[in-house]
Amino acid sequence: MEFRKLIESRHSVREFKPEQVDETKLKRILEAANSAPSAGNLQAYEILVVKDEGKRKALSEACMGQEFIAQAPLALLFFANPERSARKYGERGKTLYCILDAAIAASYAQLAIADEGLSTVWVGALNDEEIKKITNAPAHLVPVGLLPVGKADEKPESHARRELFDLVKHEQF
Ligand SMILES: Cc1cc2nc3c(=O)[nH]c(=O)nc-3n(C[C@H](O)[C@H](O)[C@H](O)COP(=O)(O)O)c2cc1C
């Protein structure tokens, strides 16, 4: 899809059809995430693909009971890997760059999902400890975001944004 059309047509979706996500599409989505920039090209994040129904239900409960997570046939979980970034960047890598790396990769995935004609919503309301238990994640990883993925079963609304004059300052605050 043409880039401007893509960013204008992407909206958060919270109602999904049960149809499975095609493996070719999933691969292209993961490749898009993998092409995201990262600090020092270290890619200080991990991606977990979850299809299992029981796990999706448990994840939904670990995300404040947001039921659409169990409804979508697939969930992509993005974890920051502080150790990987700290090796080169110390404290800044540990507390900032790894989170940004994971978030940027998830953003790329979000756009790729829209480009594949699928839908998602960024879920950030995560109970970190519960998520780590359910996924058997290594202790040092930090859950950053979850993307439920599937075909939309609703027509999403578009949400107004701040005006540029309010958001953008020139030269100084
Ligand atoms: C960091 C972050 C956390 C979010 N957490 C949630 C969430 O837990 N549940 C949810 O339904 N939406 C969540 N959202 C989605 C936002 O509500 C949504 O992106 C915003 O309202 C703008 O709508 P749009 O994505 O359709 O443009 C989150 C988005 C971001 C970026």
Coordinates of C-alpha atoms and ligand atoms in Angstrom, one line a residue:
M1 CA 0.0 0.0 0.0
E2 CA 1.2 3.5 -0.7
F3 CA 2.7 4.8 2.6
R4 CA 0.4 7.8 3.2
K5 CA -2.7 5.6 2.5
L6 CA -1.3 3.0 4.9
I7 CA -0.8 5.4 7.8
E8 CA -4.2 7.1 7.2
S9 CA -6.1 3.8 7.0
R10 CA -4.5 2.1 10.1
H11 CA -6.8 2.3 13.1
S12 CA -6.8 0.3 16.3
V13 CA -9.2 -2.7 16.1
R14 CA -10.7 -4.5 19.2
E15 CA -13.0 -7.0 17.5
F16 CA -11.5 -9.9 15.5
K17 CA -12.7 -12.8 13.3
P18 CA -11.5 -16.2 14.3
E19 CA -9.8 -17.0 10.9
Q20 CA -6.1 -17.9 11.2
V21 CA -3.4 -15.6 10.0
D22 CA -1.8 -16.8 6.8
E23 CA 1.8 -17.9 7.5
T24 CA 3.2 -15.9 4.5
K25 CA 1.6 -12.8 5.9
L26 CA 3.0 -13.5 9.4
K27 CA 6.5 -14.0 8.0
R28 CA 6.3 -10.6 6.2
I29 CA 5.1 -8.9 9.4
L30 CA 8.0 -10.4 11.4
E31 CA 10.4 -9.4 8.6
A32 CA 9.1 -5.8 8.8
A33 CA 9.7 -5.8 12.5
N34 CA 13.2 -7.2 12.0
S35 CA 14.0 -4.4 9.5
A36 CA 13.3 -1.6 12.2
P37 CA 16.2 0.5 13.3
S38 CA 17.7 -0.1 16.7
A39 CA 20.4 1.5 18.9
G40 CA 23.8 0.3 17.6
N41 CA 21.8 -2.2 15.4
L42 CA 21.8 -4.4 18.5
Q43 CA 18.1 -5.2 18.2
A44 CA 17.7 -5.5 22.0
Y45 CA 14.3 -7.1 22.0
E46 CA 12.7 -10.5 21.5
I47 CA 9.4 -11.3 19.7
L48 CA 7.1 -14.1 20.9
V49 CA 4.5 -15.5 18.6
V50 CA 1.5 -17.0 20.4
K51 CA -1.3 -18.9 18.7
D52 CA -2.4 -21.4 21.4
E53 CA -5.9 -20.6 22.5
G54 CA -5.3 -21.4 26.2
K55 CA -2.3 -19.1 26.2
R56 CA -4.2 -16.3 24.5
K57 CA -6.9 -16.5 27.1
A58 CA -4.3 -16.3 29.9
L59 CA -2.6 -13.4 28.2
S60 CA -6.0 -11.6 27.9
E61 CA -6.4 -12.0 31.7
A62 CA -2.9 -10.7 32.3
C63 CA -3.8 -7.6 30.2
M64 CA -6.6 -6.4 32.5
G65 CA -9.1 -8.8 31.0
Q66 CA -9.1 -7.2 27.5
E67 CA -11.0 -10.0 25.9
F68 CA -10.2 -9.2 22.3
I69 CA -6.7 -10.6 22.9
A70 CA -8.2 -14.1 23.4
Q71 CA -10.5 -13.5 20.4
A72 CA -7.7 -12.7 17.9
P73 CA -6.1 -15.9 16.4
L74 CA -2.6 -14.6 17.0
A75 CA -0.7 -12.5 19.5
L76 CA 2.8 -10.9 19.0
L77 CA 4.6 -10.0 22.2
F78 CA 7.5 -7.7 22.2
F79 CA 10.0 -7.9 25.1
A80 CA 12.9 -5.5 25.7
N81 CA 16.2 -7.2 26.3
P82 CA 18.1 -4.8 28.7
E83 CA 21.2 -7.1 28.9
R84 CA 21.7 -7.0 25.2
S85 CA 21.7 -3.2 25.1
A86 CA 23.6 -2.7 28.4
R87 CA 26.6 -4.6 27.0
K88 CA 27.4 -1.6 24.7
Y89 CA 25.4 1.3 26.2
G90 CA 25.4 0.6 30.0
E91 CA 22.6 2.2 32.0
R92 CA 21.1 4.1 29.0
G93 CA 20.9 0.9 27.0
K94 CA 19.3 -0.9 30.0
T95 CA 16.7 1.7 30.8
L96 CA 15.9 3.4 27.5
Y97 CA 17.4 2.0 24.3
C98 CA 16.1 -1.6 24.7
I99 CA 12.5 -0.3 25.3
L100 CA 12.8 2.0 22.3
D101 CA 14.2 -0.9 20.2
A102 CA 11.2 -3.1 21.1
A103 CA 8.7 -0.3 20.6
I104 CA 10.0 0.7 17.2
A105 CA 10.0 -3.0 16.0
A106 CA 6.4 -3.3 17.3
S107 CA 5.5 -0.1 15.4
Y108 CA 6.9 -1.5 12.2
A109 CA 5.0 -4.7 12.8
Q110 CA 1.8 -2.7 13.4
L111 CA 2.2 -1.0 10.0
A112 CA 3.0 -4.2 8.2
I113 CA -0.1 -5.8 9.8
A114 CA -2.2 -3.0 8.2
D115 CA -0.4 -3.5 4.9
E116 CA -1.3 -7.2 4.9
G117 CA -5.0 -6.2 5.2
L118 CA -5.1 -7.4 8.8
S119 CA -5.7 -5.4 12.0
T120 CA -4.3 -4.9 15.5
V121 CA -4.1 -2.6 18.5
W122 CA -1.1 -1.9 20.7
V123 CA -1.8 -3.3 24.1
G124 CA 0.4 -1.8 26.8
A125 CA -1.7 -2.6 29.9
L126 CA 0.4 -5.6 30.8
N127 CA 0.9 -7.3 34.1
D128 CA 4.6 -7.9 33.6
E129 CA 5.0 -10.8 36.1
E130 CA 1.9 -12.6 34.8
I131 CA 3.0 -12.2 31.2
K132 CA 6.4 -13.6 32.1
K133 CA 4.9 -16.6 33.9
I134 CA 2.5 -17.5 31.1
T135 CA 5.3 -17.2 28.4
N136 CA 8.1 -18.7 30.5
A137 CA 10.1 -15.6 29.6
P138 CA 13.7 -15.3 30.9
A139 CA 13.8 -13.2 34.1
H140 CA 15.8 -10.3 32.5
L141 CA 13.2 -9.6 29.7
V142 CA 10.7 -6.8 30.0
P143 CA 7.3 -7.0 28.3
V144 CA 6.8 -3.8 26.3
G145 CA 3.7 -4.4 24.2
L146 CA 1.3 -7.0 22.8
L147 CA -0.3 -6.9 19.4
P148 CA -3.3 -9.2 18.8
V149 CA -3.5 -9.9 15.1
G150 CA -6.4 -11.0 12.9
K151 CA -9.1 -9.9 10.5
A152 CA -11.2 -7.0 11.8
D153 CA -14.7 -7.8 12.8
E154 CA -15.6 -4.1 13.3
K155 CA -15.2 -0.9 11.3
P156 CA -12.7 1.1 13.4
E157 CA -13.1 4.7 14.2
S158 CA -10.5 7.2 13.4
H159 CA -9.3 9.3 16.4
A160 CA -8.5 13.0 16.2
R161 CA -5.0 14.0 16.9
R162 CA -3.5 17.2 18.4
E163 CA -3.1 20.0 16.0
L164 CA 0.4 20.5 14.7
F165 CA 0.6 24.0 16.1
D166 CA -0.1 22.6 19.6
L167 CA 2.3 19.6 19.2
V168 CA 5.3 21.2 17.3
K169 CA 7.4 24.0 18.6
H170 CA 10.0 25.8 16.5
E171 CA 13.5 26.7 17.5
Q172 CA 12.7 26.8 21.3
F173 CA 9.9 26.1 23.8
Ligands
LIG1 C1 1.8 2.5 24.6 C2 0.4 2.2 24.2 C3 -0.4 1.5 25.0 C4 -1.7 1.1 24.7 N1 -2.4 0.3 25.5 C5 -3.7 -0.1 25.1 C6 -4.4 -1.0 25.8 O1 -3.9 -1.6 26.8 N2 -5.7 -1.4 25.4 C7 -6.2 -0.8 24.3 O2 -7.3 -1.2 23.9 N3 -5.5 0.1 23.5 C8 -4.3 0.5 23.9 N4 -3.5 1.3 23.1 C9 -4.1 1.8 21.8 C10 -4.5 3.3 21.9 O3 -5.6 3.5 22.7 C11 -4.7 3.8 20.4 O4 -3.6 3.6 19.7 C12 -5.1 5.3 20.4 O5 -6.4 5.5 21.0 C13 -5.2 5.9 19.0 O6 -6.1 5.2 18.2 P1 -5.6 4.6 16.8 O7 -4.5 3.5 17.1 O8 -6.8 4.0 16.2 O9 -5.0 5.7 16.0 C14 -2.2 1.6 23.4 C15 -1.4 2.4 22.6 C16 -0.1 2.6 22.9 C17 0.8 3.4 21.9

